[in-house]
CSV table of C-alpha atoms in Angstrom, one decimal:
chain,number,residue,atom,x,y,z
V,1,MET,CA,-35.5,2.6,-18.9
V,2,ASP,CA,-34.8,4.5,-22.0
V,3,THR,CA,-31.3,4.4,-23.5
V,4,LEU,CA,-30.3,7.9,-22.8
V,5,SER,CA,-31.2,7.4,-18.9
V,6,ALA,CA,-29.3,4.1,-18.9
V,7,PHE,CA,-26.2,5.6,-20.3
V,8,SER,CA,-26.4,8.5,-17.9
V,9,ILE,CA,-26.4,6.2,-14.9
V,10,ILE,CA,-23.6,4.0,-16.4
V,11,ILE,CA,-21.5,7.2,-16.8
V,12,VAL,CA,-22.2,8.4,-13.3
V,13,ALA,CA,-21.3,4.9,-11.8
V,14,GLY,CA,-18.1,4.9,-13.9
V,15,LEU,CA,-17.1,8.4,-12.5
V,16,ILE,CA,-17.8,7.1,-9.0
V,17,HIS,CA,-15.5,4.2,-9.7
V,18,ALA,CA,-12.8,6.6,-11.1
V,19,SER,CA,-13.0,8.5,-7.7
V,20,PHE,CA,-11.5,5.6,-5.9
V,21,GLN,CA,-7.9,5.7,-5.8
V,22,LEU,CA,-6.1,2.5,-5.3
V,23,SER,CA,-5.1,2.1,-9.0
V,24,VAL,CA,-4.0,5.7,-9.1
V,25,SER,CA,-1.8,5.1,-6.0
V,26,MET,CA,-0.2,2.0,-7.7
V,27,LEU,CA,0.5,3.9,-10.7
V,28,THR,CA,2.3,6.7,-9.2
V,29,LEU,CA,4.3,4.3,-7.0
V,30,LEU,CA,5.2,2.0,-10.1
V,31,SER,CA,6.4,5.3,-11.8
V,32,SER,CA,8.4,6.5,-8.9
V,33,HIS,CA,10.2,3.2,-8.6
V,34,THR,CA,10.8,3.0,-12.3
V,35,ILE,CA,12.3,6.6,-12.4
V,36,GLY,CA,14.3,5.8,-9.2
V,37,ARG,CA,16.0,3.0,-11.0
V,38,GLN,CA,17.0,5.6,-13.8
V,39,ARG,CA,15.1,3.6,-16.5
V,40,SER,CA,14.5,5.3,-19.8
V,41,ALA,CA,11.4,7.3,-20.5
V,42,LYS,CA,10.4,4.6,-22.9
V,43,ARG,CA,10.5,1.9,-20.3
V,44,LEU,CA,8.4,4.1,-18.1
V,45,LEU,CA,5.8,4.5,-20.7
V,46,THR,CA,5.8,0.8,-21.5
V,47,LEU,CA,5.2,-0.2,-17.9
V,48,THR,CA,2.5,2.5,-17.2
V,49,SER,CA,0.7,1.6,-20.4
V,50,SER,CA,0.6,-2.0,-19.4
V,51,PHE,CA,-0.6,-1.1,-16.0
V,52,VAL,CA,-3.5,0.9,-17.3
V,53,PHE,CA,-4.4,-1.7,-19.8
V,54,GLY,CA,-4.3,-4.2,-16.9
V,55,VAL,CA,-6.8,-2.1,-15.1
V,56,GLY,CA,-9.2,-1.5,-18.0
V,57,SER,CA,-9.1,-5.2,-18.9
V,58,MET,CA,-10.0,-6.4,-15.3
V,59,THR,CA,-12.8,-3.6,-15.2
V,60,VAL,CA,-14.4,-5.0,-18.3
V,61,LEU,CA,-14.2,-8.6,-17.0
V,62,LEU,CA,-15.6,-7.5,-13.7
V,63,LEU,CA,-18.5,-5.6,-15.2
V,64,CYS,CA,-19.3,-8.5,-17.7
V,65,PHE,CA,-19.2,-11.0,-14.8
V,66,PHE,CA,-21.6,-8.9,-12.7
V,67,ALA,CA,-23.9,-8.6,-15.6
V,68,PHE,CA,-23.8,-12.2,-16.5
V,69,THR,CA,-24.5,-13.2,-12.9
V,70,ALA,CA,-27.4,-10.6,-12.6
V,71,ASN,CA,-29.0,-11.9,-15.9
V,72,ASN,CA,-28.9,-15.5,-14.8
V,73,LEU,CA,-30.4,-14.7,-11.4
V,74,LEU,CA,-33.1,-12.7,-13.0
V,75,ALA,CA,-33.7,-15.2,-15.8
V,76,TYR,CA,-34.2,-17.9,-13.4
V,77,HIS,CA,-36.3,-15.9,-11.1
V,78,ALA,CA,-34.0,-16.3,-8.1
V,79,ILE,CA,-34.5,-12.7,-7.5
V,80,PRO,CA,-36.9,-10.1,-8.8
V,81,LEU,CA,-35.4,-7.1,-10.6
V,82,GLU,CA,-37.0,-4.6,-8.0
V,83,ILE,CA,-35.4,-6.6,-5.1
V,84,ALA,CA,-32.1,-6.5,-6.7
V,85,TRP,CA,-32.5,-2.7,-7.2
V,86,ILE,CA,-33.6,-2.3,-3.5
V,87,VAL,CA,-30.3,-4.2,-2.5
V,88,VAL,CA,-27.9,-2.3,-4.5
V,89,CYS,CA,-29.4,1.0,-3.6
V,90,GLY,CA,-29.4,0.3,0.1
V,91,GLY,CA,-25.7,-1.0,-0.4
V,92,ALA,CA,-24.8,2.3,-2.1
V,93,LEU,CA,-26.2,4.4,0.9
V,94,GLY,CA,-24.2,2.1,3.3
V,95,LEU,CA,-21.0,2.4,1.2
V,96,ALA,CA,-21.5,6.2,0.9
V,97,LEU,CA,-21.5,6.4,4.7
V,98,ALA,CA,-18.4,4.2,4.9
V,99,VAL,CA,-16.5,6.3,2.5
V,100,PHE,CA,-17.4,9.5,4.3
V,101,LEU,CA,-16.1,7.9,7.5
V,102,PHE,CA,-12.9,6.0,6.7
V,103,TYR,CA,-12.0,5.7,3.1
V,104,TYR,CA,-8.7,7.4,3.8
V,105,ARG,CA,-6.9,6.6,7.0
V,106,LYS,CA,-6.7,9.2,9.6
V,107,GLU,CA,-2.9,10.0,9.0
V,108,SER,CA,-0.9,12.1,6.6
V,109,GLY,CA,-0.5,11.2,3.0
V,110,THR,CA,-3.1,9.3,0.9
V,111,THR,CA,-3.1,5.9,2.7
V,112,LEU,CA,-6.4,4.1,2.0
V,113,TRP,CA,-8.7,2.0,4.0
V,114,VAL,CA,-7.5,-1.2,2.2
V,115,PRO,CA,-6.4,-4.4,4.1
V,116,ARG,CA,-2.8,-3.9,5.3
V,117,GLU,CA,-1.8,-7.4,3.8
V,118,MET,CA,-3.1,-6.4,0.4
V,119,VAL,CA,-1.4,-3.0,0.6
V,120,ARG,CA,2.0,-4.8,1.4
V,121,PHE,CA,1.6,-7.4,-1.2
V,122,LEU,CA,1.0,-4.5,-3.9
V,123,GLY,CA,3.9,-2.6,-2.6
V,124,ARG,CA,6.1,-5.6,-2.9
V,125,ARG,CA,5.0,-6.3,-6.4
V,126,THR,CA,5.1,-2.7,-7.5
V,127,LYS,CA,8.7,-2.5,-6.4
V,128,ALA,CA,9.6,-5.8,-8.1
V,129,THR,CA,7.8,-4.9,-11.4
V,130,ARG,CA,10.3,-4.7,-14.4
V,131,HIS,CA,8.4,-6.0,-17.3
V,132,SER,CA,5.1,-5.1,-19.1
V,133,ALA,CA,3.5,-8.4,-18.3
V,134,GLU,CA,4.1,-7.8,-14.7
V,135,ALA,CA,2.7,-4.2,-14.9
V,136,PHE,CA,-0.4,-5.7,-16.6
V,137,SER,CA,-0.9,-8.1,-13.8
V,138,LEU,CA,-0.4,-5.5,-11.1
V,139,GLY,CA,-2.9,-3.2,-12.8
V,140,ALA,CA,-5.6,-6.0,-12.9
V,141,THR,CA,-4.7,-6.9,-9.2
V,142,SER,CA,-5.2,-3.3,-8.2
V,143,VAL,CA,-8.9,-3.4,-9.2
V,144,LEU,CA,-9.5,-6.5,-7.1
V,145,GLY,CA,-7.8,-5.0,-4.2
V,146,GLU,CA,-10.4,-2.2,-4.0
V,147,ILE,CA,-13.4,-4.6,-4.9
V,148,LEU,CA,-15.2,-3.9,-1.6
V,149,PHE,CA,-15.6,-0.2,-2.7
V,150,ILE,CA,-16.1,-0.5,-6.5
V,151,ALA,CA,-18.5,-3.4,-6.4
V,152,LEU,CA,-21.5,-1.1,-5.8
V,153,PRO,CA,-21.0,1.2,-9.0
V,154,VAL,CA,-20.1,-1.9,-11.1
V,155,ALA,CA,-23.3,-3.7,-9.7
V,156,ILE,CA,-25.5,-0.7,-10.7
V,157,ALA,CA,-24.0,-0.5,-14.2
V,158,ALA,CA,-24.5,-4.3,-14.7
V,159,LEU,CA,-28.0,-4.1,-13.7
V,160,VAL,CA,-28.6,-1.2,-16.2
V,161,LEU,CA,-26.7,-3.2,-18.9
V,162,ILE,CA,-28.9,-6.1,-18.8
V,163,GLN,CA,-32.0,-4.0,-19.4
V,164,LEU,CA,-30.4,-2.8,-22.8
V,165,PRO,CA,-30.4,-4.3,-26.3
V,166,PRO,CA,-27.2,-6.2,-27.1
V,167,SER,CA,-25.9,-3.6,-29.4
V,168,ALA,CA,-26.4,-0.8,-26.7
V,169,GLN,CA,-24.8,-3.2,-24.1
V,170,LEU,CA,-21.4,-3.0,-25.8
V,171,ILE,CA,-21.8,0.8,-25.9
V,172,GLY,CA,-22.5,0.8,-22.1
V,173,VAL,CA,-19.4,-1.5,-21.4
V,174,GLY,CA,-17.2,1.0,-23.2
V,175,LEU,CA,-18.6,4.0,-21.6
V,176,TYR,CA,-18.3,2.5,-18.0
V,177,THR,CA,-14.8,1.5,-18.7
V,178,LEU,CA,-13.8,4.8,-20.2
V,179,THR,CA,-15.3,6.7,-17.5
V,180,SER,CA,-13.8,4.5,-14.7
V,181,LEU,CA,-10.4,5.0,-16.0
V,182,SER,CA,-10.8,8.7,-16.4
V,183,SER,CA,-8.7,9.7,-13.2
V,184,LEU,CA,-6.1,7.0,-13.9
V,185,GLY,CA,-6.0,8.3,-17.6
V,186,ILE,CA,-5.4,11.9,-16.4
V,187,MET,CA,-2.5,10.7,-14.1
V,188,TYR,CA,-1.0,8.6,-16.9
V,189,ILE,CA,-1.0,11.5,-19.4
V,190,LEU,CA,0.6,13.7,-16.7
V,191,ILE,CA,3.4,11.1,-15.9
V,192,SER,CA,3.9,10.4,-19.4
V,193,GLY,CA,4.3,14.1,-20.2
V,194,GLY,CA,7.1,14.6,-17.7
V,195,HIS,CA,5.3,16.2,-14.6
V,196,SER,CA,7.0,15.6,-11.3
V,197,ILE,CA,5.4,12.7,-9.5
V,198,SER,CA,6.1,14.4,-6.2
V,199,LYS,CA,4.0,17.4,-7.3
V,200,LEU,CA,1.2,15.1,-8.5
V,201,GLN,CA,1.3,13.3,-5.1
V,202,ARG,CA,1.2,16.6,-3.2
V,203,TRP,CA,-1.9,17.5,-5.3
V,204,ARG,CA,-3.6,14.3,-4.3
V,205,GLU,CA,-2.9,14.7,-0.9
V,206,LYS,CA,-4.1,18.2,-0.7
V,207,ASN,CA,-7.4,17.3,-2.4
V,208,LYS,CA,-8.1,13.9,-0.9
V,209,GLY,CA,-10.9,15.4,1.1
V,210,PHE,CA,-12.6,16.6,-2.0
V,211,LEU,CA,-12.1,13.1,-3.8
V,212,GLN,CA,-13.5,11.4,-0.7
V,213,PHE,CA,-16.5,13.8,-0.5
V,214,ALA,CA,-17.1,13.4,-4.3
V,215,ALA,CA,-17.1,9.6,-4.1
V,216,GLY,CA,-19.6,9.6,-1.0
V,217,ALA,CA,-21.9,12.2,-2.5
V,218,GLY,CA,-22.0,10.5,-5.9
V,219,LEU,CA,-23.1,7.1,-4.2
V,220,LEU,CA,-25.7,8.9,-2.3
V,221,ALA,CA,-27.2,10.8,-5.3
V,222,LEU,CA,-26.9,7.9,-7.5
V,223,GLY,CA,-28.5,5.4,-5.0
V,224,PHE,CA,-31.4,7.7,-4.5
V,225,TYR,CA,-31.9,8.4,-8.2
V,226,VAL,CA,-31.9,4.8,-9.1
V,227,TYR,CA,-34.2,3.9,-6.1
V,228,VAL,CA,-36.7,6.6,-7.4
V,229,ASP,CA,-36.5,5.6,-10.9
V,230,GLN,CA,-36.3,1.9,-10.8
V,231,VAL,CA,-38.3,1.0,-7.5
V,232,MET,CA,-40.7,3.8,-6.5
V,233,SER,CA,-41.8,4.7,-10.1
V,234,VAL,CA,-42.3,0.9,-10.9
V,235,ALA,CA,-44.4,0.5,-7.8
V,236,VAL,CA,-46.5,3.6,-8.7
V,237,MET,CA,-47.2,2.3,-12.2
V,238,ALA,CA,-48.1,-1.1,-11.1
V,239,ALA,CA,-50.6,0.5,-8.4
V,240,GLU,CA,-52.1,2.5,-11.3
V,241,ARG,CA,-52.6,-0.5,-13.5
V,242,ALA,CA,-54.1,-2.3,-10.6
V,243,VAL,CA,-56.7,0.6,-10.1
V,244,TRP,CA,-57.7,0.7,-13.7
């Protein structure tokens, strides 16, 4: 895999990650509670900045953990690389179907298909958050709360990263982190700029179908491309070498 193709896959995987909305929902909820308590704009900026930093930090740790685990499994021949790609591609197709069917609950608003206990926990923590350290922790926890959905794009990016040279791996981690934070970053900029949270929430509710479709279609396209590029092409080249 050449470096340009690898970075392209990482960016697409990061954009799919960005299309999932739990962290965005928690950021709007945190901002709403902060404004409702009549805190200053400086306090709002501090809390939201800490939240975004927590999301980014957990994303980096999660990606590095997946890459470390995959590298060790491959290094000790616990699983061949082709089999790992088949597993993640099959998982991407299954996840795409799940996203199409029930990522958003069948009710008004932008309620996500996340375990109810996790939602209640995050809701309580968001309402109680008053310090930057708590906001940082809340951001990190919101990433783990959606692990069932983001695990596949993270796994794909991790498998690509371990095939790159060390210097390019650092760039790949940065690319994935920045792209995965794109939707959250846009929301952060809008809230910091004084835009109405109610209007932002109405926009999210109006366009949730598009976001759901984009996530599912992105997973389908990425899974199919990676399967062709990393499984079928390798099999064809191996067959050609065997013939010659």
